[in-house]
Amino acid sequence: MKTALATVTLSGSLPAKLEAAAAAGFQGIEIFENDLTQFDGSPADVRRIAQDLGLEIIALQPFRDMEGMPEPYRSQKLRYIQRKFELMHELGTDRFLMCSNVSPYASNDRSQCAADLHEIAELAAKEGLRVGYEALAWGRHIADYEDAWDLIKRADHPNLGINLDTFHMFARGNTLDCLRDEIPVDKIALVQVADAPIMQMDVLQYSRHFRCFPGQGDLPVVEFVQCLKEKGFDDYLSHEIFNDEFRSSSPKEKAVDGMRSLIWLEEQTSKQPNLPEPEIVDVEFVEFAIEGDSGEELIQLCESLGFRETHRHRSKNVSLMRQGDINLILNREPESLAHEHYQLHGVSVCALALATNDLKAMLERADRYHLKRFANQAGPGELNIPALRGVGDSLVYFVERSGKFRFFDIDFVPVGDKSTGLGLARIDHIGQSVANTDFLSTSFFYKSLFDFTIEPSQDLPDIYGLVVSRTAESRNGRVRIPINMSEARQTSPQRFIQRSKGSGFQQIAFECEDIFTAAAGVGANRVLPVPANYYRDIEAKFGLEPELLVRLKQHNLLYDRNEEGGEFFHFYTVETHGVFFEVVQRKGGYNRYGEANAHIRFAAQARQNALQDALE
């Protein structure tokens, strides 16, 4: 199938939208009429720009309130259509997209409506044009695509077909039965694919603000495209997305997201059974960008958690702190991507390395999804670890665990520290705070490239507003990345984004063997303090034994328990440079993140930040 994009999907001027679509690899473009009327140039200019960029203008849209209108509105509409046909000739397109009537004057007489559609199609035929009729989900009398198809059959004109828009179909709970059993492929005039989260709200507001690219929502878009393929459809799949986040984002970045979603959609509908796919199996290391003494506070916090410098790089100013199977890299190298990251964001997590079972296949997959690779400056005999741009300005490295050696066996020299630490064993999860314009893109990045499962969003209460959170999880469950976003300026994610000047990794959680030993080893001055009222609350909620409650309170530990009796113990460190650590212990199959305690953490961090601001 060919790929297209409606200009309404992107922000910016019409030329900027066309350039972004072409750069992302789209073959076609739908011109939204508002974009054309706002453009300071002629339709012929738009045609030339599109041709120079290698784009086919596949439709002019949308037109509505045409069928079933009384006089004098009916005659006015027919004159209007005739003038728009002139525009289409100038644009060089032959598809005219018409939506079902929403006017209070519209007739419910299907015979009259069908006759009007026939007349419009006849006018189009004389001009060598085609008409696609679409059911708007809030249409006055025609709101379901089955009813639109009924009108088209009644009109019975070869230049009239149906436009299929997945949002309008699935927002009203339509099935694919009519498409599968009744609509012939040659009567499909245009296909627009949009996704959306499942929400209970006014359908017009739902449509105008919450559509997203396929794979970013919950609608059965994959099943829809599979049905089209089974019918032999091979025309354009086009995006028509109305979304507040998209309207405030870079058109180039969003166009690339749109292309990736169509690549993902193609993959989902073309999978061969039992075909092995590359898999992310673990977190190999987390890399911090520091410079000189700027990272000393971070190093001291890591040391309080039991980490020690165990290795130094053979040729670069890079050191490795280890504990259990946790690798934290401190990069001070002046000629490096980490240095560039430091220049932009200060002390921060600049990269995440993920272990994969098939490095070659993972890199091929990254190329297929148009992700930019970065080459390391490796010295003689050193590993050239491949990397690509992740979320924000961070990098994602890929390593393949061979069973023979780890990355530090090749590139690093041991320095001899044999301390056992505090019993921290592995990275449990890594929290990422992103701008609202990155929220959908971030989750889809993990879903499309890594085949991570994306959990439904949930709201977490910060004292300054709501934080929206969803988690990306690898197939084997060993890599978990909670993604947090908030539009309230003083919430924890927003404070981090403002300090770091962009989206990034804010939280690193470590799994431990004994949470009480770990907390005692860290020291009270490094642990985020928890208010006494919290312990009264959990005592009432869970009926905890007095001895356990005393120990929790003594070490500022938080607690949660699921319905199956699984338990979760955790504590947070104070923040340094906006980053903080969490230490967790899971018992009895507990597999969540202590979300019930998120508001306690947010409030405690807000108090710590206020105190720090007062001292400064």
Coordinates of C-alpha atoms in Angstrom, one line a residue:
M1 CA 0.0 0.0 0.0
K2 CA 1.1 3.6 -0.6
T3 CA 1.5 6.1 2.2
A4 CA -0.1 9.6 2.6
L5 CA -0.7 12.3 5.1
A6 CA -3.5 14.9 5.5
T7 CA -1.9 18.3 6.1
V8 CA -4.2 18.9 9.1
T9 CA -2.1 16.3 10.9
L10 CA 1.0 18.5 11.2
S11 CA 1.7 22.0 12.6
G12 CA 3.1 24.9 10.6
S13 CA 2.6 26.5 7.2
L14 CA 1.5 24.5 4.2
P15 CA 5.0 24.5 2.6
A16 CA 6.5 23.3 5.9
K17 CA 3.9 20.5 6.1
L18 CA 4.7 19.4 2.5
E19 CA 8.4 19.4 3.2
A20 CA 8.0 17.4 6.4
A21 CA 5.8 14.8 4.7
A22 CA 8.3 14.4 1.8
A23 CA 11.3 14.2 4.1
A24 CA 9.6 11.4 6.2
G25 CA 9.1 9.4 3.0
F26 CA 5.3 9.8 2.3
Q27 CA 4.2 9.4 -1.2
G28 CA 1.0 11.4 -1.1
I29 CA -0.6 14.3 0.6
E30 CA -4.2 15.3 1.3
I31 CA -4.7 19.1 1.2
F32 CA -6.9 20.3 4.1
E33 CA -8.9 23.2 2.8
N34 CA -8.0 25.5 5.7
D35 CA -4.3 25.0 4.8
L36 CA -5.0 26.0 1.2
T37 CA -7.0 29.1 2.1
Q38 CA -4.4 30.3 4.6
F39 CA -1.6 29.8 2.0
D40 CA -0.1 33.0 0.5
G41 CA 0.1 31.6 -3.0
S42 CA -2.0 29.9 -5.7
P43 CA -3.2 26.3 -5.9
A44 CA -0.8 26.0 -8.9
D45 CA 2.0 27.0 -6.5
V46 CA 1.0 24.2 -4.1
R47 CA 1.0 21.8 -7.0
R48 CA 4.5 22.8 -8.1
I49 CA 5.8 22.5 -4.5
A50 CA 4.3 19.1 -4.1
Q51 CA 5.7 17.9 -7.5
D52 CA 9.2 19.2 -6.7
L53 CA 9.1 17.2 -3.4
G54 CA 7.8 14.1 -5.2
L55 CA 4.4 14.2 -3.5
E56 CA 1.1 13.3 -5.2
I57 CA -1.8 15.5 -4.0
I58 CA -4.3 12.7 -3.5
A59 CA -7.4 14.7 -2.3
L60 CA -8.8 18.0 -1.4
Q61 CA -10.9 17.9 1.8
P62 CA -13.2 18.1 3.6
F63 CA -16.6 19.3 2.3
R64 CA -19.8 18.8 4.2
D65 CA -23.4 19.7 4.6
M66 CA -24.0 18.9 0.9
E67 CA -26.7 16.2 0.7
G68 CA -30.3 16.5 1.8
M69 CA -30.4 20.4 2.0
P70 CA -33.5 22.4 1.2
E71 CA -33.5 25.3 -1.3
P72 CA -31.9 27.8 -1.5
Y73 CA -29.1 26.0 0.3
R74 CA -29.0 23.1 -2.1
S75 CA -28.4 25.3 -5.2
Q76 CA -25.8 27.3 -3.3
K77 CA -24.0 24.1 -2.4
L78 CA -23.9 22.9 -6.0
R79 CA -22.4 26.2 -7.1
Y80 CA -19.9 26.0 -4.3
I81 CA -18.9 22.5 -5.4
Q82 CA -18.4 23.5 -9.0
R83 CA -16.0 26.2 -7.9
K84 CA -14.1 23.8 -5.7
F85 CA -13.7 21.5 -8.7
E86 CA -11.8 24.3 -10.4
L87 CA -9.4 24.4 -7.4
M88 CA -8.9 20.6 -7.7
H89 CA -7.8 21.0 -11.4
E90 CA -5.3 23.7 -10.4
L91 CA -4.0 21.4 -7.6
G92 CA -3.8 18.4 -9.9
T93 CA -5.9 16.1 -7.8
D94 CA -9.0 14.1 -8.7
R95 CA -10.4 13.1 -5.3
F96 CA -13.1 15.2 -3.6
L97 CA -13.8 14.2 0.0
M98 CA -17.3 14.9 1.3
C99 CA -18.5 14.3 4.9
S100 CA -22.0 13.5 6.0
N101 CA -24.3 16.4 6.8
V102 CA -24.3 18.0 10.3
S103 CA -26.7 20.9 9.5
P104 CA -30.0 21.2 11.4
Y105 CA -31.6 21.8 8.0
A106 CA -30.5 18.4 6.7
S107 CA -33.2 16.0 5.6
N108 CA -33.5 12.4 6.8
D109 CA -35.0 11.4 3.5
R110 CA -32.5 8.9 2.1
S111 CA -34.0 9.0 -1.3
Q112 CA -33.4 12.7 -1.5
C113 CA -29.9 12.4 0.0
A114 CA -29.0 9.6 -2.5
A115 CA -30.3 11.7 -5.4
D116 CA -28.1 14.7 -4.3
L117 CA -25.0 12.4 -4.1
H118 CA -25.8 11.1 -7.6
E119 CA -26.0 14.7 -8.9
I120 CA -22.7 15.7 -7.2
A121 CA -21.0 12.5 -8.6
E122 CA -22.4 13.3 -12.1
L123 CA -20.9 16.8 -11.9
A124 CA -17.6 15.3 -10.8
A125 CA -17.6 12.8 -13.7
K126 CA -18.0 15.6 -16.2
E127 CA -14.8 17.1 -14.7
G128 CA -13.0 13.7 -14.6
L129 CA -13.1 13.7 -10.8
R130 CA -14.2 11.2 -8.1
V131 CA -16.2 11.8 -4.9
G132 CA -15.6 10.0 -1.6
Y133 CA -18.4 10.1 0.9
E134 CA -17.7 9.7 4.6
A135 CA -19.9 9.2 7.7
L136 CA -18.9 11.7 10.4
A137 CA -19.3 10.1 13.8
W138 CA -21.5 13.1 14.8
G139 CA -23.4 13.3 11.5
R140 CA -27.0 14.5 11.9
H141 CA -28.5 11.5 10.1
I142 CA -25.6 9.5 8.7
A143 CA -23.0 8.8 11.4
D144 CA -22.1 5.1 10.8
Y145 CA -20.2 3.9 7.8
E146 CA -22.9 1.2 7.1
D147 CA -25.4 4.0 6.6
A148 CA -23.0 5.9 4.4
W149 CA -22.6 2.8 2.3
D150 CA -26.4 2.4 2.0
L151 CA -26.6 6.0 0.6
I152 CA -23.8 5.3 -1.9
K153 CA -25.6 2.1 -3.1
R154 CA -28.8 4.1 -3.5
A155 CA -27.0 6.8 -5.5
D156 CA -25.4 4.2 -7.7
H157 CA -22.8 6.2 -9.6
P158 CA -19.4 5.0 -10.8
N159 CA -17.7 8.2 -9.7
L160 CA -19.0 7.9 -6.1
G161 CA -17.3 5.8 -3.5
I162 CA -17.0 5.5 0.3
N163 CA -14.3 7.1 2.4
L164 CA -13.3 4.9 5.3
D165 CA -11.9 6.6 8.4
T166 CA -11.0 4.3 11.3
F167 CA -11.7 6.9 13.9
H168 CA -15.3 7.6 12.8
M169 CA -15.9 3.9 12.4
F170 CA -14.6 2.7 15.8
A171 CA -15.5 5.7 17.9
R172 CA -19.1 4.6 17.4
G173 CA -18.4 1.0 18.0
N174 CA -18.8 -0.2 14.4
T175 CA -17.7 -3.7 13.5
L176 CA -15.8 -4.6 10.3
D177 CA -18.7 -6.8 9.1
C178 CA -20.0 -4.3 6.5
L179 CA -16.5 -3.7 5.1
R180 CA -15.7 -7.4 5.0
D181 CA -19.0 -8.6 3.5
E182 CA -20.5 -5.8 1.5
I183 CA -18.2 -3.1 0.3
P184 CA -16.3 -4.0 -2.9
V185 CA -12.7 -2.8 -3.0
D186 CA -13.3 -0.7 -6.2
K187 CA -15.9 1.4 -4.2
I188 CA -13.4 2.5 -1.6
A189 CA -12.5 6.0 -2.5
L190 CA -10.0 6.8 0.2
V191 CA -8.8 5.3 3.5
Q192 CA -7.7 7.3 6.5
V193 CA -6.2 5.5 9.4
A194 CA -6.2 7.1 12.9
D195 CA -6.0 5.6 16.3
A196 CA -7.2 7.0 19.7
P197 CA -7.2 6.0 23.4
I198 CA -10.5 4.5 24.6
M199 CA -12.4 7.4 26.2
Q200 CA -16.0 8.1 27.3
M201 CA -16.7 11.7 26.1
D202 CA -18.5 13.8 23.5
V203 CA -17.4 12.3 20.2
L204 CA -16.8 15.7 18.5
Q205 CA -14.4 16.7 21.3
Y206 CA -12.9 13.2 21.2
S207 CA -12.2 13.5 17.5
R208 CA -10.8 17.1 17.6
H209 CA -8.3 16.5 20.4
F210 CA -7.4 12.9 21.0
R211 CA -6.8 11.1 17.7
C212 CA -3.3 9.7 17.3
F213 CA -1.2 7.6 14.9
P214 CA -1.9 3.8 14.6
G215 CA -0.3 1.9 17.4
Q216 CA -0.5 4.9 19.8
G217 CA -4.0 4.2 20.9
D218 CA -6.5 1.4 21.5
L219 CA -8.6 1.1 18.4
P220 CA -8.6 -2.1 16.3
V221 CA -6.7 -0.4 13.4
V222 CA -4.6 -3.5 12.8
E223 CA -7.7 -5.6 12.2
F224 CA -9.1 -3.0 9.9
V225 CA -5.9 -2.9 7.7
Q226 CA -5.8 -6.7 7.7
C227 CA -9.4 -6.7 6.4
L228 CA -8.4 -4.3 3.6
K229 CA -5.5 -6.5 2.6
E230 CA -7.7 -9.6 2.4
K231 CA -10.0 -7.6 0.0
G232 CA -7.0 -6.8 -2.2
F233 CA -6.9 -3.1 -1.4
D234 CA -3.6 -1.5 -2.6
D235 CA -4.3 2.2 -2.7
Y236 CA -3.2 4.9 -0.2
L237 CA -3.3 4.6 3.5
S238 CA -3.5 8.2 4.8
H239 CA -3.3 9.8 8.2
E240 CA -5.9 12.4 9.2
I241 CA -5.0 13.3 12.8
F242 CA -6.5 16.0 15.0
N243 CA -4.4 16.2 18.2
D244 CA -3.3 19.1 20.5
E245 CA 0.1 17.5 21.0
F246 CA 0.7 17.2 17.3
R247 CA -0.3 20.9 16.7
S248 CA 2.4 22.0 19.1
S249 CA 5.2 19.7 17.9
S250 CA 7.8 19.9 15.1
P251 CA 6.1 18.9 11.8
K252 CA 9.2 17.0 10.8
E253 CA 9.3 14.9 14.0
K254 CA 5.6 14.2 13.8
A255 CA 5.8 13.3 10.1
V256 CA 8.5 10.7 10.9
D257 CA 6.3 9.4 13.7
G258 CA 3.5 9.0 11.2
M259 CA 5.7 7.1 8.8
R260 CA 6.9 4.8 11.6
S261 CA 3.3 4.1 12.5
L262 CA 2.5 2.9 8.9
I263 CA 5.7 0.8 8.9
W264 CA 4.5 -0.7 12.2
L265 CA 1.0 -1.2 10.8
E266 CA 2.5 -3.0 7.7
E267 CA 4.5 -5.3 10.0
Q268 CA 1.5 -6.1 12.2
T269 CA -0.5 -7.1 9.2
S270 CA 2.3 -9.0 7.4
K271 CA 3.8 -11.1 10.2
Q272 CA 4.8 -14.6 9.2
P273 CA 4.1 -17.2 12.0
N274 CA 7.1 -18.6 13.9
L275 CA 9.4 -16.0 12.4
P276 CA 12.0 -15.1 15.0
E277 CA 12.3 -11.4 15.9
P278 CA 15.0 -9.5 17.8
E279 CA 14.2 -9.1 21.5
I280 CA 15.5 -6.7 24.2
V281 CA 16.4 -8.9 27.1
D282 CA 18.0 -6.6 29.8
V283 CA 19.5 -3.2 30.6
E284 CA 23.3 -3.4 30.1
F285 CA 24.3 0.0 31.5
V286 CA 23.2 3.5 32.3
E287 CA 25.5 6.3 31.3
F288 CA 25.8 9.7 33.0
A289 CA 27.4 12.8 31.4
I290 CA 29.5 14.7 33.9
E291 CA 32.4 17.1 33.7
G292 CA 35.2 17.8 36.1
D293 CA 33.8 18.0 39.7
S294 CA 30.3 18.7 38.5
G295 CA 29.2 15.1 39.1
E296 CA 30.7 14.7 42.6
E297 CA 27.3 15.0 44.3
L298 CA 26.0 12.2 42.0
I299 CA 29.0 10.0 42.7
Q300 CA 28.6 10.5 46.5
L301 CA 25.0 9.5 46.2
C302 CA 25.9 6.4 44.2
E303 CA 28.6 5.5 46.8
S304 CA 26.1 5.8 49.6
L305 CA 24.0 3.1 47.7
G306 CA 27.0 0.8 47.8
F307 CA 28.5 1.4 44.3
R308 CA 32.2 1.7 43.8
E309 CA 34.4 2.4 40.9
T310 CA 35.4 -1.0 39.6
H311 CA 36.7 -0.3 36.1
R312 CA 38.3 2.5 34.1
H313 CA 38.2 2.8 30.3
R314 CA 41.3 1.9 28.4
S315 CA 41.6 5.1 26.4
K316 CA 38.9 7.6 27.5
N317 CA 38.1 9.5 30.7
V318 CA 35.2 7.1 31.5
S319 CA 34.8 5.1 34.7
L320 CA 32.4 2.3 35.6
M321 CA 30.7 1.8 39.0
R322 CA 29.2 -1.7 39.6
Q323 CA 27.1 -3.6 42.1
G324 CA 25.4 -6.9 41.5
D325 CA 24.5 -6.8 37.8
I326 CA 24.1 -3.0 37.7
N327 CA 26.5 -1.0 35.6
L328 CA 26.7 2.8 35.9
I329 CA 29.0 4.6 33.6
L330 CA 30.4 8.1 34.4
N331 CA 31.6 9.8 31.2
R332 CA 33.9 12.8 31.5
E333 CA 35.4 12.4 28.0
P334 CA 35.7 15.9 26.4
E335 CA 35.5 14.6 22.8
S336 CA 32.3 12.6 23.1
L337 CA 28.5 12.6 22.6
A338 CA 28.3 12.6 26.4
H339 CA 30.1 15.9 26.5
E340 CA 27.6 17.3 24.0
H341 CA 24.8 16.1 26.2
Y342 CA 26.4 17.7 29.2
Q343 CA 26.7 21.0 27.4
L344 CA 23.0 21.0 26.8
H345 CA 21.6 19.4 29.9
G346 CA 24.2 19.4 32.6
V347 CA 24.8 16.4 34.8
S348 CA 22.3 13.9 33.5
V349 CA 21.7 10.4 32.1
C350 CA 22.9 10.7 28.5
A351 CA 22.5 7.1 27.3
L352 CA 20.9 3.7 28.1
A353 CA 22.4 0.5 26.8
L354 CA 20.0 -2.4 26.1
A355 CA 21.1 -6.0 25.7
T356 CA 19.5 -7.9 22.7
N357 CA 19.5 -11.5 21.6
D358 CA 20.2 -10.5 17.9
L359 CA 22.2 -7.3 17.4
K360 CA 22.2 -7.5 13.6
A361 CA 18.4 -7.9 13.4
M362 CA 17.8 -5.1 15.9
L363 CA 19.9 -2.7 13.9
E364 CA 18.1 -3.6 10.7
R365 CA 14.9 -3.0 12.5
A366 CA 16.1 0.5 13.6
D367 CA 17.0 1.3 10.0
R368 CA 13.6 0.2 8.9
Y369 CA 12.0 2.6 11.3
H370 CA 14.1 5.5 10.1
L371 CA 16.1 5.9 13.3
K372 CA 19.4 7.7 13.0
R373 CA 22.5 5.8 14.0
F374 CA 25.5 7.2 15.8
A375 CA 29.0 5.8 15.5
N376 CA 31.3 5.7 18.5
Q377 CA 34.9 6.8 18.4
A378 CA 36.4 3.5 19.3
G379 CA 40.1 3.1 19.9
P380 CA 42.2 0.1 18.6
G381 CA 40.8 -3.2 20.0
E382 CA 37.8 -1.5 21.6
L383 CA 34.2 -2.3 21.0
N384 CA 32.3 -0.1 18.6
I385 CA 28.9 -0.2 20.3
P386 CA 26.2 0.9 17.9
A387 CA 23.8 3.6 19.1
L388 CA 20.8 5.5 17.9
R389 CA 18.9 8.5 19.0
G390 CA 16.4 7.8 21.7
V391 CA 13.9 10.1 23.4
G392 CA 15.0 13.7 23.7
D393 CA 18.8 14.0 23.2
S394 CA 19.6 10.7 24.8
L395 CA 21.2 7.7 23.0
V396 CA 20.2 4.1 23.1
Y397 CA 23.2 1.6 22.8
F398 CA 22.8 -2.0 21.7
V399 CA 24.9 -4.9 22.9
E400 CA 24.6 -8.6 22.3
R401 CA 25.4 -10.8 25.2
S402 CA 27.5 -13.7 23.9
G403 CA 28.0 -15.5 27.2
K404 CA 31.7 -15.2 26.8
F405 CA 32.3 -11.6 27.9
R406 CA 30.7 -8.3 28.8
F407 CA 31.4 -4.9 27.4
F408 CA 33.6 -3.9 30.4
D409 CA 35.8 -7.0 29.8
I410 CA 37.0 -5.5 26.5
D411 CA 36.9 -1.7 26.9
F412 CA 37.7 -1.3 30.6
V413 CA 40.5 -2.2 33.0
P414 CA 39.7 -3.4 36.5
V415 CA 40.8 -1.1 39.4
G416 CA 40.5 -3.7 42.1
D417 CA 37.6 -2.6 44.3
K418 CA 36.0 -5.8 45.6
S419 CA 33.4 -4.3 48.0
T420 CA 30.1 -6.1 48.1
G421 CA 27.8 -3.1 48.3
L422 CA 24.4 -3.0 49.9
G423 CA 22.9 -6.1 48.1
L424 CA 21.5 -4.2 45.1
A425 CA 21.1 -6.8 42.4
R426 CA 19.8 -5.4 39.1
I427 CA 17.9 -2.5 37.6
D428 CA 14.3 -2.9 38.3
H429 CA 12.9 -0.1 36.2
I430 CA 13.9 3.3 34.8
G431 CA 11.6 6.3 34.9
Q432 CA 11.5 8.7 32.0
S433 CA 10.0 12.2 32.3
V434 CA 8.9 13.6 29.0
A435 CA 7.2 16.8 27.6
N436 CA 3.6 16.4 26.7
T437 CA 4.6 16.7 23.0
D438 CA 6.8 13.6 23.5
F439 CA 4.4 11.4 25.4
L440 CA 2.8 9.5 22.5
S441 CA 6.1 9.4 20.5
T442 CA 8.0 8.0 23.5
S443 CA 5.6 5.1 24.1
F444 CA 5.4 4.3 20.4
F445 CA 9.2 4.3 20.2
Y446 CA 9.4 1.4 22.6
K447 CA 6.4 -0.3 21.2
S448 CA 7.4 -0.2 17.5
L449 CA 11.2 -0.7 17.7
F450 CA 11.4 -3.0 20.6
D451 CA 8.0 -4.7 20.6
F452 CA 7.5 -3.6 24.2
T453 CA 4.0 -3.8 25.8
I454 CA 2.5 -0.4 26.6
E455 CA 0.2 -0.3 29.6
P456 CA -2.8 2.0 29.6
S457 CA -2.2 5.5 31.0
Q458 CA -3.1 6.2 34.6
D459 CA -3.3 9.5 36.5
L460 CA -1.0 10.0 39.5
P461 CA -1.7 13.0 41.8
D462 CA 1.2 15.4 42.4
I463 CA 0.4 18.3 44.9
Y464 CA 0.8 20.7 41.9
G465 CA -1.3 18.8 39.4
L466 CA -1.9 15.4 37.7
V467 CA 1.0 13.3 36.3
V468 CA 0.0 11.0 33.5
S469 CA 2.0 7.7 33.5
R470 CA 2.2 4.6 31.4
T471 CA 4.8 1.8 31.4
A472 CA 6.7 0.2 28.5
E473 CA 7.8 -3.4 29.3
S474 CA 9.9 -5.8 27.4
R475 CA 8.6 -9.2 26.4
N476 CA 10.6 -11.0 29.1
G477 CA 9.6 -8.4 31.7
R478 CA 13.2 -7.5 32.6
V479 CA 13.2 -4.0 31.1
R480 CA 10.5 -1.7 32.4
I481 CA 10.3 2.0 31.6
P482 CA 7.6 4.1 33.3
I483 CA 6.9 7.2 31.1
N484 CA 5.6 10.3 33.0
M485 CA 4.2 13.5 31.6
S486 CA 2.4 16.5 33.1
E487 CA 1.2 19.8 31.8
A488 CA 1.3 21.4 35.3
R489 CA 4.5 23.4 35.5
Q490 CA 5.5 22.6 39.1
T491 CA 4.9 18.9 39.1
S492 CA 7.9 16.6 39.5
P493 CA 8.3 15.7 35.8
Q494 CA 8.0 19.3 34.8
R495 CA 10.6 20.5 37.3
F496 CA 12.9 17.9 35.9
I497 CA 12.3 18.9 32.3
Q498 CA 12.8 22.6 33.1
R499 CA 16.0 21.9 35.0
S500 CA 17.4 19.5 32.4
K501 CA 16.1 21.5 29.4
G502 CA 14.2 18.6 27.9
S503 CA 12.8 15.1 28.3
G504 CA 15.1 12.5 29.9
F505 CA 15.6 9.7 32.4
Q506 CA 14.8 11.0 35.9
Q507 CA 14.6 7.9 38.0
I508 CA 16.6 4.6 38.3
A509 CA 15.2 1.9 40.5
F510 CA 17.3 -1.0 41.8
E511 CA 16.1 -4.3 43.0
C512 CA 17.7 -5.4 46.3
E513 CA 17.9 -8.5 48.5
D514 CA 17.1 -6.9 51.8
I515 CA 15.4 -3.5 51.8
F516 CA 16.1 -2.8 55.5
T517 CA 19.8 -3.5 55.2
A518 CA 20.0 -1.3 52.1
A519 CA 18.1 1.6 53.7
A520 CA 20.3 1.4 56.8
G521 CA 23.4 1.5 54.7
V522 CA 22.4 4.5 52.7
G523 CA 21.9 6.7 55.7
A524 CA 19.0 8.9 56.7
N525 CA 20.4 12.0 55.1
R526 CA 20.3 10.4 51.7
V527 CA 16.8 8.9 51.9
L528 CA 13.7 11.0 51.0
P529 CA 11.8 11.6 54.2
V530 CA 8.2 10.3 54.5
P531 CA 5.6 12.0 56.7
A532 CA 4.4 10.2 59.8
N533 CA 0.8 10.5 58.6
Y534 CA 1.6 8.0 55.8
Y535 CA 2.4 5.3 58.3
R536 CA -0.9 5.8 60.2
D537 CA -2.6 5.5 56.8
I538 CA -1.0 2.2 55.8
E539 CA -1.4 0.7 59.2
A540 CA -5.2 1.3 58.9
K541 CA -5.2 0.1 55.3
F542 CA -3.2 -3.1 55.6
G543 CA -3.4 -3.9 59.3
L544 CA 0.4 -4.1 59.6
E545 CA 2.2 -5.6 62.6
P546 CA 3.5 -2.9 65.0
E547 CA 7.1 -4.2 64.7
L548 CA 7.0 -3.9 60.9
L549 CA 5.4 -0.5 61.0
V550 CA 8.2 0.7 63.3
R551 CA 10.9 -0.6 61.0
L552 CA 9.3 1.0 57.9
K553 CA 9.0 4.4 59.7
Q554 CA 12.6 4.1 61.0
H555 CA 14.0 3.8 57.5
N556 CA 11.5 6.0 55.6
L557 CA 10.3 3.0 53.7
L558 CA 7.1 2.9 51.6
Y559 CA 4.8 -0.2 51.4
D560 CA 2.2 -1.7 49.1
R561 CA 0.4 -5.0 48.9
N562 CA -1.7 -6.6 46.2
E563 CA -4.8 -8.7 46.5
E564 CA -2.8 -11.9 46.2
G565 CA -0.7 -11.0 49.2
G566 CA 2.4 -9.9 47.2
E567 CA 4.3 -7.2 48.9
F568 CA 6.4 -4.2 47.7
F569 CA 8.9 -2.3 49.8
H570 CA 10.7 0.7 48.5
F571 CA 12.4 4.0 49.3
Y572 CA 13.7 6.9 47.3
T573 CA 16.9 8.9 47.6
V574 CA 17.0 12.7 47.6
E575 CA 17.4 14.2 44.1
T576 CA 20.7 15.4 42.7
H577 CA 20.8 17.3 39.4
G578 CA 17.1 16.4 39.1
V579 CA 17.8 12.6 39.1
F580 CA 16.9 10.3 42.0
F581 CA 17.2 6.6 42.7
E582 CA 14.7 4.1 44.1
V583 CA 15.5 0.9 45.9
V584 CA 12.8 -1.8 45.8
Q585 CA 12.2 -5.3 47.1
R586 CA 9.4 -7.5 45.7
K587 CA 7.9 -10.4 47.6
G588 CA 5.2 -12.9 46.7
G589 CA 4.9 -12.1 43.0
Y590 CA 4.2 -8.4 43.4
N591 CA 4.7 -6.9 39.9
R592 CA 3.6 -3.3 40.1
Y593 CA 5.5 -0.1 41.0
G594 CA 3.9 1.1 44.2
E595 CA 1.7 3.6 42.3
A596 CA -0.5 4.0 45.4
N597 CA 2.5 5.8 47.0
A598 CA 3.3 8.1 44.1
H599 CA 1.6 11.1 45.8
I600 CA 3.8 10.6 48.8
R601 CA 6.9 10.7 46.8
F602 CA 5.8 13.8 44.8
A603 CA 4.9 15.7 47.9
A604 CA 8.2 14.8 49.7
Q605 CA 10.2 15.8 46.6
A606 CA 8.3 19.1 46.4
R607 CA 9.2 19.8 50.0
Q608 CA 12.9 19.0 49.4
N609 CA 13.0 21.2 46.3
A610 CA 11.4 24.1 48.3
L611 CA 14.0 23.7 51.0
Q612 CA 16.8 23.6 48.6
D613 CA 15.5 26.7 46.8
A614 CA 15.3 28.5 50.2
L615 CA 18.9 27.6 51.0
E616 CA 20.1 28.9 47.7

